[in-house]
């Protein structure tokens, strides 16, 4: 059985990238305020692993993004410009996170994972900038789908032919209303006949 991914793997991979890198940014920001606590070491460890794994996911996401950029059909200039804008933001954001991941990994391998206060301030500040860039990139990517409709299969025309809320629905409603009126008139006729017969019976009884 062939697994069909619509439109490609990019929408799947990007969620792991955003989740891992967002958690990393939040934990690195948090650990800068609790450097004297025992919890600090755990926060740094988890933050580093999220950064490393998120950067690997970012590489896979960028590769899938290039495939999407070259394969997803787009027919307007606005859609093309939106794709270029999202691509540029994604490449810049991924590059910054990868540089920070290499910096963090190399320091960990040298046994200096816990930066000094001045170096840690620079590192955390860059992580915050990268987090803001990640937010902007995700927003622009969402606009490609929900504003410009890229990568979305259009609704089949046949679906509206059998169930139309404008013309067909109105005609159907009129037909149902007409049938209801007919039923009510028939019921009313039966009632009138019953009334006439009751009046005749009453008249006969009075005579």
PDB file of C-alpha atoms in Angstrom:
ATOM      1  CA  UNK A   1       0.000   0.000   0.000  1.00  0.00           C
ATOM      2  CA  UNK A   2       1.416   3.361  -1.039  1.00  0.00           C
ATOM      3  CA  UNK A   3       1.298   6.153   1.523  1.00  0.00           C
ATOM      4  CA  UNK A   4       0.156   9.346  -0.162  1.00  0.00           C
ATOM      5  CA  UNK A   5       1.175  12.542   1.621  1.00  0.00           C
ATOM      6  CA  UNK A   6      -0.753  15.614   0.469  1.00  0.00           C
ATOM      7  CA  UNK A   7       0.826  17.793  -0.707  1.00  0.00           C
ATOM      8  CA  UNK A   8       4.211  16.471   0.629  1.00  0.00           C
ATOM      9  CA  UNK A   9       6.174  15.774   3.830  1.00  0.00           C
ATOM     10  CA  UNK A  10       6.822  19.423   4.682  1.00  0.00           C
ATOM     11  CA  UNK A  11       3.589  20.044   6.698  1.00  0.00           C
ATOM     12  CA  UNK A  12       4.334  16.957   8.813  1.00  0.00           C
ATOM     13  CA  UNK A  13       8.003  17.667   9.544  1.00  0.00           C
ATOM     14  CA  UNK A  14       7.503  21.349  10.265  1.00  0.00           C
ATOM     15  CA  UNK A  15       5.337  20.615  13.313  1.00  0.00           C
ATOM     16  CA  UNK A  16       8.146  18.654  14.995  1.00  0.00           C
ATOM     17  CA  UNK A  17      10.604  21.435  14.168  1.00  0.00           C
ATOM     18  CA  UNK A  18       8.414  24.165  15.620  1.00  0.00           C
ATOM     19  CA  UNK A  19       7.604  22.152  18.755  1.00  0.00           C
ATOM     20  CA  UNK A  20      11.189  21.154  19.579  1.00  0.00           C
ATOM     21  CA  UNK A  21      12.737  24.555  18.892  1.00  0.00           C
ATOM     22  CA  UNK A  22       9.978  26.446  20.712  1.00  0.00           C
ATOM     23  CA  UNK A  23      10.459  24.319  23.835  1.00  0.00           C
ATOM     24  CA  UNK A  24      14.205  24.892  23.599  1.00  0.00           C
ATOM     25  CA  UNK A  25      13.788  28.673  23.441  1.00  0.00           C
ATOM     26  CA  UNK A  26      11.422  28.712  26.416  1.00  0.00           C
ATOM     27  CA  UNK A  27      13.718  26.519  28.555  1.00  0.00           C
ATOM     28  CA  UNK A  28      16.837  28.530  27.730  1.00  0.00           C
ATOM     29  CA  UNK A  29      15.022  31.719  28.693  1.00  0.00           C
ATOM     30  CA  UNK A  30      13.800  30.097  31.908  1.00  0.00           C
ATOM     31  CA  UNK A  31      17.205  28.737  32.941  1.00  0.00           C
ATOM     32  CA  UNK A  32      18.768  32.200  32.730  1.00  0.00           C
ATOM     33  CA  UNK A  33      16.583  33.238  35.675  1.00  0.00           C
ATOM     34  CA  UNK A  34      17.303  30.202  37.876  1.00  0.00           C
ATOM     35  CA  UNK A  35      21.042  29.780  37.458  1.00  0.00           C
ATOM     36  CA  UNK A  36      21.526  29.416  41.216  1.00  0.00           C
ATOM     37  CA  UNK A  37      18.892  26.705  41.606  1.00  0.00           C
ATOM     38  CA  UNK A  38      19.439  22.954  41.388  1.00  0.00           C
ATOM     39  CA  UNK A  39      16.769  22.907  38.673  1.00  0.00           C
ATOM     40  CA  UNK A  40      19.119  24.877  36.408  1.00  0.00           C
ATOM     41  CA  UNK A  41      21.141  21.852  35.265  1.00  0.00           C
ATOM     42  CA  UNK A  42      18.020  19.932  34.272  1.00  0.00           C
ATOM     43  CA  UNK A  43      16.623  22.885  32.352  1.00  0.00           C
ATOM     44  CA  UNK A  44      19.862  23.364  30.423  1.00  0.00           C
ATOM     45  CA  UNK A  45      20.091  19.656  29.603  1.00  0.00           C
ATOM     46  CA  UNK A  46      16.542  19.444  28.278  1.00  0.00           C
ATOM     47  CA  UNK A  47      16.911  22.741  26.430  1.00  0.00           C
ATOM     48  CA  UNK A  48      20.104  21.537  24.706  1.00  0.00           C
ATOM     49  CA  UNK A  49      18.547  18.267  23.548  1.00  0.00           C
ATOM     50  CA  UNK A  50      15.495  20.042  22.182  1.00  0.00           C
ATOM     51  CA  UNK A  51      17.773  22.452  20.328  1.00  0.00           C
ATOM     52  CA  UNK A  52      19.861  19.664  18.806  1.00  0.00           C
ATOM     53  CA  UNK A  53      16.911  17.507  17.789  1.00  0.00           C
ATOM     54  CA  UNK A  54      14.969  20.542  16.582  1.00  0.00           C
ATOM     55  CA  UNK A  55      17.881  21.613  14.394  1.00  0.00           C
ATOM     56  CA  UNK A  56      18.049  18.160  12.817  1.00  0.00           C
ATOM     57  CA  UNK A  57      14.315  18.334  12.209  1.00  0.00           C
ATOM     58  CA  UNK A  58      14.796  21.806  10.722  1.00  0.00           C
ATOM     59  CA  UNK A  59      17.238  20.430   8.147  1.00  0.00           C
ATOM     60  CA  UNK A  60      14.721  17.781   7.076  1.00  0.00           C
ATOM     61  CA  UNK A  61      11.965  20.388   7.041  1.00  0.00           C
ATOM     62  CA  UNK A  62      13.969  22.731   4.809  1.00  0.00           C
ATOM     63  CA  UNK A  63      14.689  19.892   2.365  1.00  0.00           C
ATOM     64  CA  UNK A  64      10.992  19.016   2.235  1.00  0.00           C
ATOM     65  CA  UNK A  65      10.219  22.721   1.925  1.00  0.00           C
ATOM     66  CA  UNK A  66      12.319  23.018  -1.217  1.00  0.00           C
ATOM     67  CA  UNK A  67      10.442  20.043  -2.644  1.00  0.00           C
ATOM     68  CA  UNK A  68       7.161  21.791  -1.843  1.00  0.00           C
ATOM     69  CA  UNK A  69       8.433  25.068  -3.315  1.00  0.00           C
ATOM     70  CA  UNK A  70       9.192  23.350  -6.626  1.00  0.00           C
ATOM     71  CA  UNK A  71       6.151  21.061  -6.793  1.00  0.00           C
ATOM     72  CA  UNK A  72       3.121  22.820  -5.283  1.00  0.00           C
ATOM     73  CA  UNK A  73       1.102  24.462  -8.036  1.00  0.00           C
ATOM     74  CA  UNK A  74       0.494  28.202  -7.770  1.00  0.00           C
ATOM     75  CA  UNK A  75      -1.058  30.397 -10.419  1.00  0.00           C
ATOM     76  CA  UNK A  76      -0.848  33.966  -9.167  1.00  0.00           C
ATOM     77  CA  UNK A  77       1.946  36.439  -8.526  1.00  0.00           C
ATOM     78  CA  UNK A  78       0.722  36.979  -4.954  1.00  0.00           C
ATOM     79  CA  UNK A  79       1.069  33.264  -4.194  1.00  0.00           C
ATOM     80  CA  UNK A  80       4.573  33.165  -5.679  1.00  0.00           C
ATOM     81  CA  UNK A  81       5.716  36.187  -3.673  1.00  0.00           C
ATOM     82  CA  UNK A  82       4.243  34.695  -0.488  1.00  0.00           C
ATOM     83  CA  UNK A  83       6.162  31.465  -1.126  1.00  0.00           C
ATOM     84  CA  UNK A  84       9.402  33.393  -1.656  1.00  0.00           C
ATOM     85  CA  UNK A  85       8.854  35.372   1.550  1.00  0.00           C
ATOM     86  CA  UNK A  86       8.190  32.222   3.576  1.00  0.00           C
ATOM     87  CA  UNK A  87      11.216  30.484   2.050  1.00  0.00           C
ATOM     88  CA  UNK A  88      13.568  33.366   2.908  1.00  0.00           C
ATOM     89  CA  UNK A  89      12.337  33.530   6.496  1.00  0.00           C
ATOM     90  CA  UNK A  90      12.599  29.746   6.860  1.00  0.00           C
ATOM     91  CA  UNK A  91      16.179  29.616   5.562  1.00  0.00           C
ATOM     92  CA  UNK A  92      17.302  32.462   7.838  1.00  0.00           C
ATOM     93  CA  UNK A  93      15.594  30.970  10.885  1.00  0.00           C
ATOM     94  CA  UNK A  94      16.931  27.464  10.274  1.00  0.00           C
ATOM     95  CA  UNK A  95      20.456  28.804   9.713  1.00  0.00           C
ATOM     96  CA  UNK A  96      20.429  30.697  13.026  1.00  0.00           C
ATOM     97  CA  UNK A  97      19.144  27.703  14.986  1.00  0.00           C
ATOM     98  CA  UNK A  98      21.704  25.390  13.373  1.00  0.00           C
ATOM     99  CA  UNK A  99      24.548  27.784  14.265  1.00  0.00           C
ATOM    100  CA  UNK A 100      23.315  27.952  17.861  1.00  0.00           C
ATOM    101  CA  UNK A 101      23.000  24.156  17.977  1.00  0.00           C
ATOM    102  CA  UNK A 102      26.577  23.709  16.742  1.00  0.00           C
ATOM    103  CA  UNK A 103      27.782  26.263  19.294  1.00  0.00           C
ATOM    104  CA  UNK A 104      25.950  24.462  22.109  1.00  0.00           C
ATOM    105  CA  UNK A 105      27.062  21.001  20.981  1.00  0.00           C
ATOM    106  CA  UNK A 106      30.718  21.956  20.615  1.00  0.00           C
ATOM    107  CA  UNK A 107      30.701  23.489  24.092  1.00  0.00           C
ATOM    108  CA  UNK A 108      29.109  20.367  25.536  1.00  0.00           C
ATOM    109  CA  UNK A 109      31.707  18.136  23.901  1.00  0.00           C
ATOM    110  CA  UNK A 110      34.453  20.269  25.479  1.00  0.00           C
ATOM    111  CA  UNK A 111      32.777  19.969  28.869  1.00  0.00           C
ATOM    112  CA  UNK A 112      31.716  23.621  28.918  1.00  0.00           C
ATOM    113  CA  UNK A 113      28.005  23.298  28.332  1.00  0.00           C
ATOM    114  CA  UNK A 114      27.153  25.801  31.058  1.00  0.00           C
ATOM    115  CA  UNK A 115      28.196  29.172  29.640  1.00  0.00           C
ATOM    116  CA  UNK A 116      29.448  31.960  31.821  1.00  0.00           C
ATOM    117  CA  UNK A 117      27.064  34.802  32.523  1.00  0.00           C
ATOM    118  CA  UNK A 118      28.256  37.118  29.734  1.00  0.00           C
ATOM    119  CA  UNK A 119      28.429  34.400  27.085  1.00  0.00           C
ATOM    120  CA  UNK A 120      25.146  32.921  28.283  1.00  0.00           C
ATOM    121  CA  UNK A 121      23.479  36.324  27.879  1.00  0.00           C
ATOM    122  CA  UNK A 122      24.571  36.471  24.251  1.00  0.00           C
ATOM    123  CA  UNK A 123      23.487  32.897  23.601  1.00  0.00           C
ATOM    124  CA  UNK A 124      20.058  33.300  25.233  1.00  0.00           C
ATOM    125  CA  UNK A 125      19.490  36.622  23.428  1.00  0.00           C
ATOM    126  CA  UNK A 126      20.185  34.949  20.090  1.00  0.00           C
ATOM    127  CA  UNK A 127      17.846  32.107  21.053  1.00  0.00           C
ATOM    128  CA  UNK A 128      15.122  34.654  21.763  1.00  0.00           C
ATOM    129  CA  UNK A 129      15.676  36.287  18.367  1.00  0.00           C
ATOM    130  CA  UNK A 130      15.564  32.879  16.706  1.00  0.00           C
ATOM    131  CA  UNK A 131      12.313  32.113  18.536  1.00  0.00           C
ATOM    132  CA  UNK A 132      10.714  35.308  17.218  1.00  0.00           C
ATOM    133  CA  UNK A 133      11.904  34.453  13.717  1.00  0.00           C
ATOM    134  CA  UNK A 134      10.438  30.973  14.105  1.00  0.00           C
ATOM    135  CA  UNK A 135       7.073  32.502  15.036  1.00  0.00           C
ATOM    136  CA  UNK A 136       7.127  34.772  11.983  1.00  0.00           C
ATOM    137  CA  UNK A 137       8.124  31.888   9.719  1.00  0.00           C
ATOM    138  CA  UNK A 138       5.315  29.691  11.030  1.00  0.00           C
ATOM    139  CA  UNK A 139       2.800  32.496  10.584  1.00  0.00           C
ATOM    140  CA  UNK A 140       3.868  33.063   6.990  1.00  0.00           C
ATOM    141  CA  UNK A 141       3.696  29.343   6.315  1.00  0.00           C
ATOM    142  CA  UNK A 142       0.160  29.196   7.692  1.00  0.00           C
ATOM    143  CA  UNK A 143      -0.823  32.083   5.446  1.00  0.00           C
ATOM    144  CA  UNK A 144       0.293  30.082   2.411  1.00  0.00           C
ATOM    145  CA  UNK A 145      -2.333  27.473   3.238  1.00  0.00           C
ATOM    146  CA  UNK A 146      -5.196  29.363   4.868  1.00  0.00           C
ATOM    147  CA  UNK A 147      -4.960  32.669   2.987  1.00  0.00           C
ATOM    148  CA  UNK A 148      -3.556  31.662  -0.400  1.00  0.00           C
ATOM    149  CA  UNK A 149      -4.882  28.076  -0.493  1.00  0.00           C
ATOM    150  CA  UNK A 150      -1.580  26.467  -1.530  1.00  0.00           C
ATOM    151  CA  UNK A 151      -1.372  22.693  -1.236  1.00  0.00           C
ATOM    152  CA  UNK A 152      -5.125  22.324  -0.631  1.00  0.00           C
ATOM    153  CA  UNK A 153      -7.198  20.084  -2.884  1.00  0.00           C
ATOM    154  CA  UNK A 154     -10.168  22.123  -4.179  1.00  0.00           C
ATOM    155  CA  UNK A 155     -13.688  20.881  -3.545  1.00  0.00           C
ATOM    156  CA  UNK A 156     -15.097  18.722  -6.274  1.00  0.00           C
ATOM    157  CA  UNK A 157     -17.613  20.460  -8.476  1.00  0.00           C
ATOM    158  CA  UNK A 158     -19.892  17.443  -8.355  1.00  0.00           C
ATOM    159  CA  UNK A 159     -20.428  17.900  -4.616  1.00  0.00           C
ATOM    160  CA  UNK A 160     -22.245  21.197  -5.162  1.00  0.00           C
ATOM    161  CA  UNK A 161     -24.373  19.779  -7.981  1.00  0.00           C
ATOM    162  CA  UNK A 162     -26.177  17.362  -5.705  1.00  0.00           C
ATOM    163  CA  UNK A 163     -26.488  19.684  -2.721  1.00  0.00           C
ATOM    164  CA  UNK A 164     -26.857  23.369  -3.538  1.00  0.00           C
ATOM    165  CA  UNK A 165     -27.752  25.792  -0.772  1.00  0.00           C
ATOM    166  CA  UNK A 166     -28.657  28.620  -3.158  1.00  0.00           C
ATOM    167  CA  UNK A 167     -30.791  27.628  -6.141  1.00  0.00           C
ATOM    168  CA  UNK A 168     -31.402  23.953  -5.533  1.00  0.00           C
ATOM    169  CA  UNK A 169     -31.996  24.500  -1.852  1.00  0.00           C
ATOM    170  CA  UNK A 170     -34.479  27.273  -2.531  1.00  0.00           C
ATOM    171  CA  UNK A 171     -36.341  25.197  -5.079  1.00  0.00           C
ATOM    172  CA  UNK A 172     -36.390  22.267  -2.708  1.00  0.00           C
ATOM    173  CA  UNK A 173     -37.649  24.489   0.076  1.00  0.00           C
ATOM    174  CA  UNK A 174     -40.378  25.873  -2.150  1.00  0.00           C
ATOM    175  CA  UNK A 175     -41.379  22.363  -3.133  1.00  0.00           C
ATOM    176  CA  UNK A 176     -41.551  21.256   0.471  1.00  0.00           C
ATOM    177  CA  UNK A 177     -43.553  24.353   1.357  1.00  0.00           C
ATOM    178  CA  UNK A 178     -45.957  23.672  -1.500  1.00  0.00           C
ATOM    179  CA  UNK A 179     -46.429  20.090  -0.368  1.00  0.00           C
ATOM    180  CA  UNK A 180     -47.078  21.256   3.166  1.00  0.00           C
ATOM    181  CA  UNK A 181     -49.691  23.693   1.935  1.00  0.00           C
ATOM    182  CA  UNK A 182     -51.358  20.958  -0.071  1.00  0.00           C
ATOM    183  CA  UNK A 183     -51.403  18.686   2.957  1.00  0.00           C
ATOM    184  CA  UNK A 184     -52.832  21.431   5.123  1.00  0.00           C
ATOM    185  CA  UNK A 185     -55.510  22.260   2.548  1.00  0.00           C
ATOM    186  CA  UNK A 186     -56.453  18.631   2.270  1.00  0.00           C
ATOM    187  CA  UNK A 187     -56.649  18.340   6.016  1.00  0.00           C
ATOM    188  CA  UNK A 188     -58.693  21.503   6.098  1.00  0.00           C
ATOM    189  CA  UNK A 189     -61.023  20.098   3.447  1.00  0.00           C
ATOM    190  CA  UNK A 190     -61.556  16.995   5.402  1.00  0.00           C
ATOM    191  CA  UNK A 191     -62.270  19.060   8.448  1.00  0.00           C
ATOM    192  CA  UNK A 192     -64.762  21.187   6.539  1.00  0.00           C
ATOM    193  CA  UNK A 193     -66.521  18.134   5.224  1.00  0.00           C
ATOM    194  CA  UNK A 194     -66.680  16.771   8.725  1.00  0.00           C
ATOM    195  CA  UNK A 195     -68.066  20.070   9.973  1.00  0.00           C
ATOM    196  CA  UNK A 196     -70.707  20.188   7.251  1.00  0.00           C
ATOM    197  CA  UNK A 197     -71.781  16.661   8.003  1.00  0.00           C
ATOM    198  CA  UNK A 198     -71.967  17.464  11.697  1.00  0.00           C
ATOM    199  CA  UNK A 199     -74.077  20.537  10.964  1.00  0.00           C
ATOM    200  CA  UNK A 200     -76.396  18.509   8.778  1.00  0.00           C
ATOM    201  CA  UNK A 201     -76.721  15.887  11.495  1.00  0.00           C
ATOM    202  CA  UNK A 202     -77.497  18.591  14.002  1.00  0.00           C
ATOM    203  CA  UNK A 203     -80.095  20.112  11.730  1.00  0.00           C
ATOM    204  CA  UNK A 204     -81.756  16.765  11.164  1.00  0.00           C
ATOM    205  CA  UNK A 205     -81.775  16.130  14.858  1.00  0.00           C
ATOM    206  CA  UNK A 206     -83.373  19.500  15.538  1.00  0.00           C
ATOM    207  CA  UNK A 207     -86.087  18.842  13.022  1.00  0.00           C
TER     208      UNK A 207
END
